[in-house]
Short mmCIF file of N, CA and C in Angstrom, two decimals:
data_model
loop_
_atom_site.label_atom_id
_atom_site.label_comp_id
_atom_site.label_asym_id
_atom_site.label_seq_id
_atom_site.Cartn_x
_atom_site.Cartn_y
_atom_site.Cartn_z
N MET R 1 0.84 -1.17 0.00
CA MET R 1 0.00 0.00 0.00
C MET R 1 0.89 1.24 0.00
N SER R 2 0.57 2.16 -0.88
CA SER R 2 1.35 3.39 -0.94
C SER R 2 0.88 4.36 0.14
N LEU R 3 1.69 5.36 0.39
CA LEU R 3 1.32 6.38 1.36
C LEU R 3 0.02 7.06 0.95
N LEU R 4 -0.16 7.29 -0.34
CA LEU R 4 -1.37 7.94 -0.83
C LEU R 4 -2.60 7.07 -0.54
N ASP R 5 -2.48 5.73 -0.66
CA ASP R 5 -3.60 4.84 -0.35
C ASP R 5 -4.02 4.96 1.11
N SER R 6 -3.08 5.25 1.99
CA SER R 6 -3.37 5.38 3.41
C SER R 6 -4.32 6.54 3.70
N PHE R 7 -4.36 7.50 2.78
CA PHE R 7 -5.19 8.68 2.98
C PHE R 7 -6.41 8.72 2.05
N ARG R 8 -6.73 7.58 1.44
CA ARG R 8 -7.90 7.53 0.54
C ARG R 8 -9.17 7.72 1.36
N VAL R 9 -9.97 8.69 0.96
CA VAL R 9 -11.23 8.95 1.62
C VAL R 9 -12.33 8.21 0.87
N ALA R 10 -13.05 7.37 1.59
CA ALA R 10 -14.17 6.64 1.01
C ALA R 10 -15.47 7.36 1.38
N ARG R 11 -16.48 7.14 0.58
CA ARG R 11 -17.79 7.75 0.84
C ARG R 11 -18.83 6.65 0.76
N VAL R 12 -19.58 6.45 1.85
CA VAL R 12 -20.64 5.45 1.91
C VAL R 12 -21.86 6.10 2.54
N ALA R 13 -22.97 6.07 1.83
CA ALA R 13 -24.24 6.60 2.34
C ALA R 13 -24.07 7.99 2.97
N GLU R 14 -23.42 8.88 2.25
CA GLU R 14 -23.19 10.26 2.65
C GLU R 14 -22.28 10.42 3.87
N HIS R 15 -21.50 9.39 4.22
CA HIS R 15 -20.49 9.44 5.28
C HIS R 15 -19.12 9.36 4.62
N SER R 16 -18.20 10.21 5.04
CA SER R 16 -16.83 10.17 4.53
C SER R 16 -15.89 9.71 5.64
N PHE R 17 -14.90 8.87 5.28
CA PHE R 17 -13.97 8.34 6.26
C PHE R 17 -12.71 7.86 5.56
N LEU R 18 -11.61 7.72 6.34
CA LEU R 18 -10.39 7.15 5.80
C LEU R 18 -10.60 5.65 5.65
N ALA R 19 -10.43 5.13 4.44
CA ALA R 19 -10.74 3.73 4.16
C ALA R 19 -9.66 2.77 4.64
N ALA R 20 -8.40 3.17 4.59
CA ALA R 20 -7.30 2.24 4.88
C ALA R 20 -7.37 1.57 6.25
N PRO R 21 -7.76 2.29 7.31
CA PRO R 21 -7.78 1.62 8.61
C PRO R 21 -8.91 0.59 8.77
N VAL R 22 -9.90 0.60 7.87
CA VAL R 22 -11.03 -0.31 8.00
C VAL R 22 -10.71 -1.63 7.29
N THR R 23 -10.63 -2.69 8.09
CA THR R 23 -10.29 -4.02 7.57
C THR R 23 -11.34 -5.02 8.05
N PRO R 24 -11.29 -6.25 7.56
CA PRO R 24 -12.25 -7.26 8.04
C PRO R 24 -12.21 -7.48 9.55
N GLY R 25 -11.15 -7.14 10.23
CA GLY R 25 -11.09 -7.28 11.68
C GLY R 25 -11.55 -6.05 12.45
N SER R 26 -11.92 -5.01 11.73
CA SER R 26 -12.31 -3.74 12.37
C SER R 26 -13.73 -3.79 12.92
N THR R 27 -13.96 -2.94 13.92
CA THR R 27 -15.31 -2.67 14.40
C THR R 27 -15.57 -1.19 14.21
N VAL R 28 -16.62 -0.88 13.47
CA VAL R 28 -17.01 0.50 13.19
C VAL R 28 -18.17 0.85 14.12
N VAL R 29 -18.15 2.04 14.69
CA VAL R 29 -19.23 2.51 15.55
C VAL R 29 -20.08 3.49 14.75
N ASP R 30 -21.38 3.25 14.73
CA ASP R 30 -22.33 4.09 13.99
C ASP R 30 -23.34 4.66 14.98
N LEU R 31 -23.19 5.93 15.31
CA LEU R 31 -24.08 6.57 16.29
C LEU R 31 -25.20 7.28 15.54
N GLY R 32 -26.35 6.64 15.53
CA GLY R 32 -27.49 7.13 14.76
C GLY R 32 -27.58 6.34 13.47
N VAL R 33 -27.89 5.07 13.58
CA VAL R 33 -27.86 4.14 12.45
C VAL R 33 -28.90 4.48 11.38
N ASN R 34 -29.98 5.16 11.78
CA ASN R 34 -31.05 5.51 10.86
C ASN R 34 -31.64 4.22 10.29
N LEU R 35 -31.68 4.04 8.98
CA LEU R 35 -32.22 2.82 8.38
C LEU R 35 -31.14 1.77 8.13
N GLY R 36 -29.89 2.10 8.45
CA GLY R 36 -28.81 1.12 8.36
C GLY R 36 -28.05 1.05 7.05
N GLU R 37 -28.25 1.99 6.14
CA GLU R 37 -27.57 1.92 4.84
C GLU R 37 -26.05 1.96 5.00
N PHE R 38 -25.54 2.90 5.79
CA PHE R 38 -24.10 2.99 6.01
C PHE R 38 -23.59 1.70 6.66
N ALA R 39 -24.25 1.27 7.73
CA ALA R 39 -23.80 0.09 8.48
C ALA R 39 -23.81 -1.16 7.61
N LYS R 40 -24.88 -1.38 6.86
CA LYS R 40 -24.97 -2.56 5.99
C LYS R 40 -23.88 -2.55 4.93
N THR R 41 -23.61 -1.40 4.35
CA THR R 41 -22.58 -1.30 3.32
C THR R 41 -21.20 -1.52 3.90
N MET R 42 -20.95 -1.02 5.10
CA MET R 42 -19.65 -1.25 5.73
C MET R 42 -19.42 -2.74 5.96
N VAL R 43 -20.44 -3.44 6.44
CA VAL R 43 -20.33 -4.88 6.67
C VAL R 43 -20.09 -5.61 5.36
N SER R 44 -20.87 -5.30 4.34
CA SER R 44 -20.76 -6.05 3.08
C SER R 44 -19.52 -5.68 2.27
N ASP R 45 -19.17 -4.40 2.18
CA ASP R 45 -18.06 -3.98 1.33
C ASP R 45 -16.69 -4.05 2.01
N PHE R 46 -16.64 -3.87 3.32
CA PHE R 46 -15.36 -3.86 4.04
C PHE R 46 -15.16 -5.11 4.88
N GLY R 47 -16.21 -5.90 5.09
CA GLY R 47 -16.11 -7.12 5.87
C GLY R 47 -15.90 -6.90 7.35
N CYS R 48 -16.13 -5.68 7.80
CA CYS R 48 -15.95 -5.37 9.23
C CYS R 48 -17.27 -5.61 9.97
N SER R 49 -17.23 -5.46 11.27
CA SER R 49 -18.46 -5.50 12.03
C SER R 49 -18.83 -4.07 12.41
N VAL R 50 -20.12 -3.84 12.63
CA VAL R 50 -20.60 -2.51 12.99
C VAL R 50 -21.44 -2.63 14.26
N VAL R 51 -21.16 -1.76 15.20
CA VAL R 51 -21.95 -1.64 16.42
C VAL R 51 -22.54 -0.24 16.41
N GLY R 52 -23.85 -0.16 16.58
CA GLY R 52 -24.47 1.15 16.50
C GLY R 52 -25.63 1.33 17.45
N VAL R 53 -26.13 2.54 17.47
CA VAL R 53 -27.31 2.89 18.25
C VAL R 53 -28.29 3.65 17.38
N GLU R 54 -29.57 3.45 17.65
CA GLU R 54 -30.63 4.20 16.97
C GLU R 54 -31.77 4.39 17.96
N PRO R 55 -31.96 5.62 18.45
CA PRO R 55 -32.97 5.85 19.48
C PRO R 55 -34.41 5.95 18.97
N GLU R 56 -34.60 6.25 17.70
CA GLU R 56 -35.95 6.44 17.17
C GLU R 56 -36.61 5.06 16.96
N PRO R 57 -37.66 4.75 17.71
CA PRO R 57 -38.25 3.41 17.65
C PRO R 57 -38.66 2.94 16.26
N LYS R 58 -39.26 3.80 15.45
CA LYS R 58 -39.68 3.39 14.09
C LYS R 58 -38.47 3.04 13.22
N LEU R 59 -37.41 3.81 13.33
CA LEU R 59 -36.20 3.52 12.57
C LEU R 59 -35.55 2.25 13.10
N PHE R 60 -35.45 2.13 14.43
CA PHE R 60 -34.80 0.97 15.03
C PHE R 60 -35.46 -0.33 14.56
N THR R 61 -36.77 -0.38 14.55
CA THR R 61 -37.46 -1.61 14.15
C THR R 61 -37.39 -1.86 12.65
N SER R 62 -37.00 -0.85 11.87
CA SER R 62 -36.88 -1.00 10.41
C SER R 62 -35.50 -1.46 9.96
N ILE R 63 -34.53 -1.46 10.86
CA ILE R 63 -33.16 -1.85 10.49
C ILE R 63 -33.13 -3.35 10.25
N PRO R 64 -32.69 -3.78 9.07
CA PRO R 64 -32.66 -5.21 8.79
C PRO R 64 -31.63 -5.95 9.64
N LYS R 65 -31.91 -7.20 9.91
CA LYS R 65 -30.96 -8.05 10.65
C LYS R 65 -29.87 -8.48 9.66
N VAL R 66 -28.63 -8.18 10.00
CA VAL R 66 -27.48 -8.48 9.15
C VAL R 66 -26.39 -9.06 10.05
N ASP R 67 -25.81 -10.19 9.63
CA ASP R 67 -24.67 -10.72 10.36
C ASP R 67 -23.56 -9.68 10.37
N GLY R 68 -23.00 -9.41 11.53
CA GLY R 68 -21.94 -8.41 11.64
C GLY R 68 -22.43 -7.04 12.05
N LEU R 69 -23.76 -6.88 12.17
CA LEU R 69 -24.34 -5.60 12.56
C LEU R 69 -25.12 -5.78 13.86
N THR R 70 -24.72 -5.03 14.88
CA THR R 70 -25.41 -5.03 16.16
C THR R 70 -25.89 -3.62 16.43
N VAL R 71 -27.19 -3.45 16.66
CA VAL R 71 -27.75 -2.13 16.93
C VAL R 71 -28.59 -2.19 18.21
N GLU R 72 -28.41 -1.20 19.05
CA GLU R 72 -29.17 -1.09 20.30
C GLU R 72 -30.10 0.12 20.22
N PRO R 73 -31.27 0.05 20.86
CA PRO R 73 -32.20 1.19 20.85
C PRO R 73 -31.83 2.23 21.91
N LEU R 74 -30.73 2.91 21.68
CA LEU R 74 -30.18 3.87 22.64
C LEU R 74 -29.83 5.17 21.94
N ALA R 75 -29.53 6.18 22.76
CA ALA R 75 -29.03 7.46 22.25
C ALA R 75 -27.74 7.79 22.99
N ILE R 76 -26.95 8.63 22.41
CA ILE R 76 -25.70 9.09 23.02
C ILE R 76 -25.90 10.54 23.45
N ALA R 77 -25.52 10.84 24.69
CA ALA R 77 -25.68 12.19 25.22
C ALA R 77 -24.43 12.59 25.98
N ALA R 78 -24.33 13.86 26.29
CA ALA R 78 -23.16 14.39 26.99
C ALA R 78 -23.13 14.02 28.47
N ASP R 79 -24.28 13.62 29.01
CA ASP R 79 -24.33 13.25 30.43
C ASP R 79 -25.31 12.10 30.60
N SER R 80 -25.46 11.62 31.82
CA SER R 80 -26.32 10.47 32.06
C SER R 80 -27.73 10.85 32.51
N GLN R 81 -28.07 12.11 32.39
CA GLN R 81 -29.41 12.56 32.77
C GLN R 81 -30.45 12.07 31.77
N PRO R 82 -31.65 11.74 32.23
CA PRO R 82 -32.72 11.30 31.31
C PRO R 82 -33.02 12.38 30.27
N LYS R 83 -33.31 11.95 29.08
CA LYS R 83 -33.62 12.85 27.97
C LYS R 83 -34.97 12.47 27.38
N THR R 84 -35.60 13.41 26.71
CA THR R 84 -36.82 13.15 25.96
C THR R 84 -36.49 13.27 24.49
N LEU R 85 -36.77 12.22 23.75
CA LEU R 85 -36.51 12.23 22.32
C LEU R 85 -37.66 12.92 21.62
N GLY R 86 -37.34 13.92 20.83
CA GLY R 86 -38.37 14.67 20.11
C GLY R 86 -38.25 14.46 18.63
N ASP R 87 -39.31 14.74 17.93
CA ASP R 87 -39.33 14.64 16.47
C ASP R 87 -39.85 15.97 15.94
N ASP R 88 -38.96 16.97 15.93
CA ASP R 88 -39.35 18.31 15.51
C ASP R 88 -39.04 18.50 14.04
N ARG R 89 -39.94 18.08 13.20
CA ARG R 89 -39.73 18.19 11.75
C ARG R 89 -39.85 19.61 11.25
N SER R 90 -40.30 20.53 12.10
CA SER R 90 -40.41 21.93 11.70
C SER R 90 -39.10 22.68 11.93
N ALA R 91 -38.18 22.07 12.66
CA ALA R 91 -36.89 22.73 12.94
C ALA R 91 -36.09 22.88 11.66
N THR R 92 -35.37 23.97 11.56
CA THR R 92 -34.50 24.21 10.40
C THR R 92 -33.09 24.37 10.89
N GLY R 93 -32.17 24.18 9.95
CA GLY R 93 -30.78 24.43 10.28
C GLY R 93 -30.08 23.22 10.57
#
């Protein structure tokens, strides 16, 4: 692998990342799996495993079961205080 290959930026489902460090032995963390397009593609194209979270119940139940993909119905926050998940589709920005 050349030095230039080490800095190749890959793009999967509107996510950009350095591709070289991702190998079949890697574990990728996906915070906010949504419908799982990024996670599924990482598993299939890179052979890695993906661990993720998706707090929105409708999205969580829509994520397909894929070997190598583990998703929990959780959210990530700056502290351990209880949060209320909102769906403010009128918000902009």
